[in-house]
Every structure is written in C-alpha cells, then in structure tokens.
C-alpha cells in the first residue's frame, strides 16, 4: 500500500512569489491535514480537510490556503511568500475524520524562500 | 489552550543504554489523546503510540515503553537497550477528543543520538 505522497519534495522560491504543494493520501483515506515545521516554531497545524471541506484551520494568515479534491488529494497554497515561510510542509492522512488513531505522514515538501 | 513540553532538546547515549524521553502536557479537556511520533532524517513522522486520557495503563512494545501519569500530566517514553537506528527526533503530541485525534499540538521534539 503506497504511503502519503507529497510533491514536490524540494523547491526554492523568492519573496513575493506563490507556491502550491500537493498531497496524495493513502488510498482509501479521506481525511487530510497539513502541518508546517520550522526550527523556530516547531510543528504547527495548518488545516484539515474531509470530503472537500475544510474542517479546521490553525493560526496562520490568510496567505495560507488549501483545498481537497473529490479523490481526497489535497493542495495547499501560500501566496506572497515571506522568508519566514521557509519550512518543511508535512501532509498527513487518515481513514476518516472521526478515526482517532494514527495519522500517516508523508516525507514533506521542503520550501526555501530567498 | 493546550501545550506540550519536551524539556530535553537533545540527548546523546551510547548504544545499549536505556533512555527516557520526557513529555509534559497541559489541557483543560478531560478527554484527550496523547501520541508519540518518530522523525527520522527522511522527514516523515512515524507513529509510535496513541493513548487516550482514560487509559493510564503503561504499555510496552518490544524495546519501547510508555509511562502515562495523569496526576503529573506526563507521558514519558523509554527506549531500553538503545540502538543506533533509534537515532531520530521524537515528538510528543496532544489532541483534544472533540477533534478526534486531528489538530495535533506537538512538543518541540527531542533529538536522540545513539552512538555505537
């Protein structure tokens, strides 16, 4: 069974640009969430999607947005990039939003903003 | 608001030593979930264990064991006879029950280095 797949794995952008990151959950998983990991702030929750609906959002500015498609794949977008957006962005999936078990994480997309 | 504190930022041990990673949490909820995840250099977080707040039984899985004490709001993780492959960053996390295990609040992580 394939794991959570995130693309691209690495990317470099400059300030002011925008970026889109993609996440394909494990087959059959319908809940997808995103986390940002930085050396300063650690791991922080970004958003959670289920059935194409955003269920929860963390404390991030409106420049951070996301969506989920009917096949459960998800994308997140960051507009007007700032240096502080440099981070590892991790996507996680699980079977169902009500399932309280483990989240399965991808290897992340490492974004560098110059 | 909920908070998870991992006071040990970095631990270095020699192979075969036992090591305990500390985790202290804060939450106003009476029902919640606690997790431990391992992050190897490749980046993905690997699930190790989940505990719900009304199950204080300690758990052992091979060389790994977990001690959950509600009275001290702690959920410590012990690796017995550590191995080089245990080298990684370990995260403790908390989720309120109403979020059904989503919206994890992570501690700052403990980097464990096991030297041969």
PDB file of C-alpha atoms in Angstrom:
ATOM      1  CA  UNK A   1       0.000   0.000   0.000  1.00  0.00           C
ATOM      2  CA  UNK A   2       1.549   3.293  -1.093  1.00  0.00           C
ATOM      3  CA  UNK A   3       2.111   5.868   1.606  1.00  0.00           C
ATOM      4  CA  UNK A   4       1.294   9.549   1.643  1.00  0.00           C
ATOM      5  CA  UNK A   5       2.935  11.174  -1.358  1.00  0.00           C
ATOM      6  CA  UNK A   6       3.932  14.799  -1.407  1.00  0.00           C
ATOM      7  CA  UNK A   7       5.196  16.769  -4.371  1.00  0.00           C
ATOM      8  CA  UNK A   8       7.461  18.490  -4.958  1.00  0.00           C
ATOM      9  CA  UNK A   9       9.919  17.300  -2.329  1.00  0.00           C
ATOM     10  CA  UNK A  10      12.126  20.367  -2.591  1.00  0.00           C
ATOM     11  CA  UNK A  11      11.568  23.798  -4.042  1.00  0.00           C
ATOM     12  CA  UNK A  12      13.085  27.242  -3.941  1.00  0.00           C
ATOM     13  CA  UNK A  13      11.072  30.406  -4.373  1.00  0.00           C
ATOM     14  CA  UNK A  14      11.715  34.093  -3.941  1.00  0.00           C
ATOM     15  CA  UNK A  15       9.857  36.527  -1.743  1.00  0.00           C
ATOM     16  CA  UNK A  16       6.550  37.635  -3.159  1.00  0.00           C
ATOM     17  CA  UNK A  17       6.003  34.528  -5.263  1.00  0.00           C
ATOM     18  CA  UNK A  18       3.352  31.957  -4.583  1.00  0.00           C
ATOM     19  CA  UNK A  19       3.656  28.193  -4.240  1.00  0.00           C
ATOM     20  CA  UNK A  20       1.361  25.186  -4.493  1.00  0.00           C
ATOM     21  CA  UNK A  21       2.141  21.935  -2.728  1.00  0.00           C
ATOM     22  CA  UNK A  22       0.391  18.677  -3.460  1.00  0.00           C
ATOM     23  CA  UNK A  23      -0.507  15.716  -1.285  1.00  0.00           C
ATOM     24  CA  UNK A  24      -1.896  12.327  -2.289  1.00  0.00           C
ATOM     25  CA  UNK A  25      -3.199  10.463   0.762  1.00  0.00           C
ATOM     26  CA  UNK A  26      -3.081   6.741   1.291  1.00  0.00           C
ATOM     27  CA  UNK A  27      -5.678   5.023  -0.857  1.00  0.00           C
ATOM     28  CA  UNK A  28      -8.980   4.959   0.975  1.00  0.00           C
ATOM     29  CA  UNK A  29      -8.042   7.724   3.383  1.00  0.00           C
ATOM     30  CA  UNK A  30     -10.460  10.626   3.249  1.00  0.00           C
ATOM     31  CA  UNK A  31      -9.076  12.961   5.893  1.00  0.00           C
ATOM     32  CA  UNK A  32      -6.039  15.074   5.059  1.00  0.00           C
ATOM     33  CA  UNK A  33      -4.251  17.564   7.263  1.00  0.00           C
ATOM     34  CA  UNK A  34      -1.245  19.817   6.805  1.00  0.00           C
ATOM     35  CA  UNK A  35       1.481  20.834   9.208  1.00  0.00           C
ATOM     36  CA  UNK A  36       4.315  23.344   8.985  1.00  0.00           C
ATOM     37  CA  UNK A  37       7.649  22.532  10.598  1.00  0.00           C
ATOM     38  CA  UNK A  38      10.237  25.236  11.234  1.00  0.00           C
ATOM     39  CA  UNK A  39      13.248  25.321  13.554  1.00  0.00           C
ATOM     40  CA  UNK A  40      11.783  28.263  15.454  1.00  0.00           C
ATOM     41  CA  UNK A  41       8.117  27.363  15.782  1.00  0.00           C
ATOM     42  CA  UNK A  42       8.331  23.597  15.548  1.00  0.00           C
ATOM     43  CA  UNK A  43       5.414  21.609  14.183  1.00  0.00           C
ATOM     44  CA  UNK A  44       2.234  23.605  13.780  1.00  0.00           C
ATOM     45  CA  UNK A  45      -1.169  22.577  12.476  1.00  0.00           C
ATOM     46  CA  UNK A  46      -2.231  24.345   9.295  1.00  0.00           C
ATOM     47  CA  UNK A  47      -5.530  22.848   8.134  1.00  0.00           C
ATOM     48  CA  UNK A  48      -7.614  19.734   7.977  1.00  0.00           C
ATOM     49  CA  UNK A  49      -9.847  18.599   5.129  1.00  0.00           C
ATOM     50  CA  UNK A  50     -12.507  15.974   4.833  1.00  0.00           C
ATOM     51  CA  UNK A  51     -14.896  15.431   1.936  1.00  0.00           C
ATOM     52  CA  UNK A  52     -13.576  18.519   0.172  1.00  0.00           C
ATOM     53  CA  UNK A  53     -14.431  20.686   3.174  1.00  0.00           C
ATOM     54  CA  UNK A  54     -12.028  22.475   5.449  1.00  0.00           C
ATOM     55  CA  UNK A  55     -12.912  21.394   8.957  1.00  0.00           C
ATOM     56  CA  UNK A  56     -10.294  23.184  10.956  1.00  0.00           C
ATOM     57  CA  UNK A  57      -7.629  25.778  10.401  1.00  0.00           C
ATOM     58  CA  UNK A  58      -4.643  26.667  12.524  1.00  0.00           C
ATOM     59  CA  UNK A  59      -3.453  30.122  13.427  1.00  0.00           C
ATOM     60  CA  UNK A  60      -1.954  31.129  10.107  1.00  0.00           C
ATOM     61  CA  UNK A  61      -2.564  34.212   7.956  1.00  0.00           C
ATOM     62  CA  UNK A  62      -4.900  34.168   5.009  1.00  0.00           C
ATOM     63  CA  UNK A  63      -1.943  33.781   2.647  1.00  0.00           C
ATOM     64  CA  UNK A  64      -2.104  30.110   3.530  1.00  0.00           C
ATOM     65  CA  UNK A  65      -4.950  28.275   1.872  1.00  0.00           C
ATOM     66  CA  UNK A  66      -5.792  24.789   0.787  1.00  0.00           C
ATOM     67  CA  UNK A  67      -8.337  22.574  -0.824  1.00  0.00           C
ATOM     68  CA  UNK A  68      -9.267  18.967  -1.212  1.00  0.00           C
ATOM     69  CA  UNK A  69     -10.485  17.281  -4.346  1.00  0.00           C
ATOM     70  CA  UNK A  70     -13.123  14.607  -4.766  1.00  0.00           C
ATOM     71  CA  UNK A  71     -10.426  11.906  -4.907  1.00  0.00           C
ATOM     72  CA  UNK A  72      -9.168  13.113  -1.484  1.00  0.00           C
ATOM     73  CA  UNK A  73      -5.971  14.582  -2.929  1.00  0.00           C
ATOM     74  CA  UNK A  74      -5.152  17.910  -1.379  1.00  0.00           C
ATOM     75  CA  UNK A  75      -3.208  21.006  -2.270  1.00  0.00           C
ATOM     76  CA  UNK A  76      -2.041  23.896  -0.183  1.00  0.00           C
ATOM     77  CA  UNK A  77      -1.093  27.290  -1.486  1.00  0.00           C
ATOM     78  CA  UNK A  78       0.979  30.039   0.021  1.00  0.00           C
ATOM     79  CA  UNK A  79       0.771  33.427  -1.661  1.00  0.00           C
ATOM     80  CA  UNK A  80       3.096  36.400  -1.347  1.00  0.00           C
ATOM     81  CA  UNK A  81       5.852  34.302   0.130  1.00  0.00           C
ATOM     82  CA  UNK A  82       7.897  35.634   3.024  1.00  0.00           C
ATOM     83  CA  UNK A  83      11.284  34.478   4.250  1.00  0.00           C
ATOM     84  CA  UNK A  84       9.603  33.044   7.333  1.00  0.00           C
ATOM     85  CA  UNK A  85       7.570  30.665   5.187  1.00  0.00           C
ATOM     86  CA  UNK A  86      10.692  28.587   4.626  1.00  0.00           C
ATOM     87  CA  UNK A  87       9.768  25.290   6.218  1.00  0.00           C
ATOM     88  CA  UNK A  88       9.058  21.630   5.818  1.00  0.00           C
ATOM     89  CA  UNK A  89       5.385  21.219   4.974  1.00  0.00           C
ATOM     90  CA  UNK A  90       4.014  17.868   6.039  1.00  0.00           C
ATOM     91  CA  UNK A  91       0.817  16.293   4.873  1.00  0.00           C
ATOM     92  CA  UNK A  92      -0.926  13.581   6.864  1.00  0.00           C
ATOM     93  CA  UNK A  93      -3.866  11.353   6.120  1.00  0.00           C
ATOM     94  CA  UNK A  94      -6.139   9.013   7.993  1.00  0.00           C
ATOM     95  CA  UNK A  95      -9.087   6.835   7.184  1.00  0.00           C
ATOM     96  CA  UNK A  96     -11.854   9.055   8.401  1.00  0.00           C
ATOM     97  CA  UNK A  97     -12.197  12.307  10.238  1.00  0.00           C
ATOM     98  CA  UNK A  98     -13.708  10.550  13.251  1.00  0.00           C
ATOM     99  CA  UNK A  99     -10.961   7.964  13.462  1.00  0.00           C
ATOM    100  CA  UNK A 100      -8.850   8.700  16.484  1.00  0.00           C
ATOM    101  CA  UNK A 101      -5.882   6.582  15.558  1.00  0.00           C
ATOM    102  CA  UNK A 102      -2.645   7.457  13.957  1.00  0.00           C
ATOM    103  CA  UNK A 103      -2.012   9.979  11.275  1.00  0.00           C
ATOM    104  CA  UNK A 104       0.139   8.759   8.407  1.00  0.00           C
ATOM    105  CA  UNK A 105       2.612  11.413   7.332  1.00  0.00           C
ATOM    106  CA  UNK A 106       4.376  11.998   4.055  1.00  0.00           C
ATOM    107  CA  UNK A 107       8.038  12.935   3.784  1.00  0.00           C
ATOM    108  CA  UNK A 108       7.158  16.560   3.281  1.00  0.00           C
ATOM    109  CA  UNK A 109       7.841  19.353   0.850  1.00  0.00           C
ATOM    110  CA  UNK A 110      10.813  21.463   1.844  1.00  0.00           C
ATOM    111  CA  UNK A 111      10.274  25.065   0.791  1.00  0.00           C
ATOM    112  CA  UNK A 112      13.081  27.584   0.797  1.00  0.00           C
ATOM    113  CA  UNK A 113      12.191  31.231   0.294  1.00  0.00           C
ATOM    114  CA  UNK A 114      15.041  33.512  -0.785  1.00  0.00           C
TER     115      UNK A 114
ATOM    116  CA  UNK B   1      -5.240  26.257  25.272  1.00  0.00           C
ATOM    117  CA  UNK B   2      -3.234  23.102  25.101  1.00  0.00           C
ATOM    118  CA  UNK B   3       0.509  22.821  25.321  1.00  0.00           C
ATOM    119  CA  UNK B   4       3.119  20.074  25.132  1.00  0.00           C
ATOM    120  CA  UNK B   5       6.582  20.497  26.592  1.00  0.00           C
ATOM    121  CA  UNK B   6       9.570  18.325  25.864  1.00  0.00           C
ATOM    122  CA  UNK B   7      12.237  19.808  28.068  1.00  0.00           C
ATOM    123  CA  UNK B   8      15.063  17.714  26.642  1.00  0.00           C
ATOM    124  CA  UNK B   9      16.045  19.186  23.296  1.00  0.00           C
ATOM    125  CA  UNK B  10      18.881  16.759  22.705  1.00  0.00           C
ATOM    126  CA  UNK B  11      20.019  13.524  24.327  1.00  0.00           C
ATOM    127  CA  UNK B  12      23.127  11.557  23.499  1.00  0.00           C
ATOM    128  CA  UNK B  13      23.612   7.984  24.688  1.00  0.00           C
ATOM    129  CA  UNK B  14      25.851   5.078  23.890  1.00  0.00           C
ATOM    130  CA  UNK B  15      24.325   2.029  22.279  1.00  0.00           C
ATOM    131  CA  UNK B  16      22.633  -0.380  24.698  1.00  0.00           C
ATOM    132  CA  UNK B  17      21.949   2.315  27.250  1.00  0.00           C
ATOM    133  CA  UNK B  18      18.360   2.903  28.346  1.00  0.00           C
ATOM    134  CA  UNK B  19      16.978   6.364  27.685  1.00  0.00           C
ATOM    135  CA  UNK B  20      13.799   8.148  28.761  1.00  0.00           C
ATOM    136  CA  UNK B  21      12.256  10.999  26.814  1.00  0.00           C
ATOM    137  CA  UNK B  22      10.080  13.271  28.900  1.00  0.00           C
ATOM    138  CA  UNK B  23       6.769  14.801  27.857  1.00  0.00           C
ATOM    139  CA  UNK B  24       4.573  17.084  29.945  1.00  0.00           C
ATOM    140  CA  UNK B  25       1.265  18.376  28.650  1.00  0.00           C
ATOM    141  CA  UNK B  26      -1.385  20.924  29.531  1.00  0.00           C
ATOM    142  CA  UNK B  27      -5.029  20.800  28.553  1.00  0.00           C
ATOM    143  CA  UNK B  28      -8.329  21.879  30.027  1.00  0.00           C
ATOM    144  CA  UNK B  29     -10.127  18.925  28.489  1.00  0.00           C
ATOM    145  CA  UNK B  30     -10.869  15.830  30.498  1.00  0.00           C
ATOM    146  CA  UNK B  31     -10.807  13.648  27.398  1.00  0.00           C
ATOM    147  CA  UNK B  32      -7.828  13.841  25.088  1.00  0.00           C
ATOM    148  CA  UNK B  33      -5.314  11.776  23.154  1.00  0.00           C
ATOM    149  CA  UNK B  34      -1.569  11.635  23.523  1.00  0.00           C
ATOM    150  CA  UNK B  35       0.816  10.479  20.823  1.00  0.00           C
ATOM    151  CA  UNK B  36       4.470   9.825  20.232  1.00  0.00           C
ATOM    152  CA  UNK B  37       5.951  10.152  16.767  1.00  0.00           C
ATOM    153  CA  UNK B  38       9.477   9.498  15.487  1.00  0.00           C
ATOM    154  CA  UNK B  39      11.024  11.649  12.768  1.00  0.00           C
ATOM    155  CA  UNK B  40      13.998  10.076  11.017  1.00  0.00           C
ATOM    156  CA  UNK B  41      16.229  12.184   8.741  1.00  0.00           C
ATOM    157  CA  UNK B  42      13.962  11.436   5.777  1.00  0.00           C
ATOM    158  CA  UNK B  43      11.393  13.759   7.306  1.00  0.00           C
ATOM    159  CA  UNK B  44       8.189  11.806   7.656  1.00  0.00           C
ATOM    160  CA  UNK B  45       6.681  11.375  11.083  1.00  0.00           C
ATOM    161  CA  UNK B  46       6.297   7.747  12.082  1.00  0.00           C
ATOM    162  CA  UNK B  47       3.548   6.886  14.535  1.00  0.00           C
ATOM    163  CA  UNK B  48       4.661   5.061  17.678  1.00  0.00           C
ATOM    164  CA  UNK B  49       1.736   5.093  20.071  1.00  0.00           C
ATOM    165  CA  UNK B  50      -1.590   6.689  20.937  1.00  0.00           C
ATOM    166  CA  UNK B  51      -3.019   6.865  24.444  1.00  0.00           C
ATOM    167  CA  UNK B  52      -6.416   8.206  25.446  1.00  0.00           C
ATOM    168  CA  UNK B  53      -6.819  10.102  28.668  1.00  0.00           C
ATOM    169  CA  UNK B  54      -8.867   7.489  30.487  1.00  0.00           C
ATOM    170  CA  UNK B  55      -6.426   4.682  29.887  1.00  0.00           C
ATOM    171  CA  UNK B  56      -3.493   5.054  32.238  1.00  0.00           C
ATOM    172  CA  UNK B  57      -2.111   1.596  31.682  1.00  0.00           C
ATOM    173  CA  UNK B  58       1.521   1.627  30.796  1.00  0.00           C
ATOM    174  CA  UNK B  59       2.410  -0.003  27.526  1.00  0.00           C
ATOM    175  CA  UNK B  60       5.376  -1.970  26.324  1.00  0.00           C
ATOM    176  CA  UNK B  61       6.185  -2.756  22.727  1.00  0.00           C
ATOM    177  CA  UNK B  62       9.468  -4.535  22.296  1.00  0.00           C
ATOM    178  CA  UNK B  63      12.210  -2.192  23.485  1.00  0.00           C
ATOM    179  CA  UNK B  64       9.776   0.702  23.768  1.00  0.00           C
ATOM    180  CA  UNK B  65       7.647   1.507  26.794  1.00  0.00           C
ATOM    181  CA  UNK B  66       5.433   4.376  27.758  1.00  0.00           C
ATOM    182  CA  UNK B  67       4.501   5.687  31.186  1.00  0.00           C
ATOM    183  CA  UNK B  68       1.329   7.790  31.330  1.00  0.00           C
ATOM    184  CA  UNK B  69       0.639   9.590  34.594  1.00  0.00           C
ATOM    185  CA  UNK B  70      -2.377  11.851  34.637  1.00  0.00           C
ATOM    186  CA  UNK B  71      -1.537  13.103  38.120  1.00  0.00           C
ATOM    187  CA  UNK B  72       1.616  14.746  36.806  1.00  0.00           C
ATOM    188  CA  UNK B  73       0.355  15.323  33.237  1.00  0.00           C
ATOM    189  CA  UNK B  74       3.244  13.341  31.866  1.00  0.00           C
ATOM    190  CA  UNK B  75       3.596  10.786  29.099  1.00  0.00           C
ATOM    191  CA  UNK B  76       7.188   9.605  29.105  1.00  0.00           C
ATOM    192  CA  UNK B  77       8.802   7.298  26.587  1.00  0.00           C
ATOM    193  CA  UNK B  78      11.595   4.863  27.410  1.00  0.00           C
ATOM    194  CA  UNK B  79      13.812   3.021  24.969  1.00  0.00           C
ATOM    195  CA  UNK B  80      15.537   0.039  26.502  1.00  0.00           C
ATOM    196  CA  UNK B  81      18.897  -1.109  25.153  1.00  0.00           C
ATOM    197  CA  UNK B  82      19.050   1.703  22.620  1.00  0.00           C
ATOM    198  CA  UNK B  83      20.351   1.071  19.131  1.00  0.00           C
ATOM    199  CA  UNK B  84      21.919   3.342  16.525  1.00  0.00           C
ATOM    200  CA  UNK B  85      18.745   3.020  14.437  1.00  0.00           C
ATOM    201  CA  UNK B  86      16.845   4.726  17.252  1.00  0.00           C
ATOM    202  CA  UNK B  87      18.635   7.981  16.405  1.00  0.00           C
ATOM    203  CA  UNK B  88      15.923  10.427  15.357  1.00  0.00           C
ATOM    204  CA  UNK B  89      13.835  13.298  16.615  1.00  0.00           C
ATOM    205  CA  UNK B  90      10.957  12.200  18.806  1.00  0.00           C
ATOM    206  CA  UNK B  91       7.785  14.227  19.206  1.00  0.00           C
ATOM    207  CA  UNK B  92       5.100  14.019  21.814  1.00  0.00           C
ATOM    208  CA  UNK B  93       1.705  15.360  20.737  1.00  0.00           C
ATOM    209  CA  UNK B  94      -1.726  16.054  22.179  1.00  0.00           C
ATOM    210  CA  UNK B  95      -5.157  16.209  20.605  1.00  0.00           C
ATOM    211  CA  UNK B  96      -8.419  17.111  22.250  1.00  0.00           C
ATOM    212  CA  UNK B  97     -11.042  14.413  21.960  1.00  0.00           C
ATOM    213  CA  UNK B  98     -13.531  16.676  20.249  1.00  0.00           C
ATOM    214  CA  UNK B  99     -11.006  16.989  17.418  1.00  0.00           C
ATOM    215  CA  UNK B 100     -10.912  13.194  17.111  1.00  0.00           C
ATOM    216  CA  UNK B 101      -7.172  12.967  17.011  1.00  0.00           C
ATOM    217  CA  UNK B 102      -6.792  15.743  14.492  1.00  0.00           C
ATOM    218  CA  UNK B 103      -5.203  19.125  15.052  1.00  0.00           C
ATOM    219  CA  UNK B 104      -2.252  17.737  16.944  1.00  0.00           C
ATOM    220  CA  UNK B 105      -0.330  20.048  19.237  1.00  0.00           C
ATOM    221  CA  UNK B 106       3.278  18.950  19.181  1.00  0.00           C
ATOM    222  CA  UNK B 107       6.052  19.412  21.665  1.00  0.00           C
ATOM    223  CA  UNK B 108       9.330  20.867  20.485  1.00  0.00           C
ATOM    224  CA  UNK B 109      10.863  17.449  19.984  1.00  0.00           C
ATOM    225  CA  UNK B 110      13.823  15.625  21.486  1.00  0.00           C
ATOM    226  CA  UNK B 111      16.745  14.764  19.244  1.00  0.00           C
ATOM    227  CA  UNK B 112      18.131  11.398  20.307  1.00  0.00           C
ATOM    228  CA  UNK B 113      21.608  10.435  19.198  1.00  0.00           C
ATOM    229  CA  UNK B 114      22.689   6.888  19.854  1.00  0.00           C
ATOM    230  CA  UNK B 115      26.392   6.372  19.381  1.00  0.00           C
ATOM    231  CA  UNK B 116      27.892   2.971  18.644  1.00  0.00           C
TER     232      UNK B 116
END
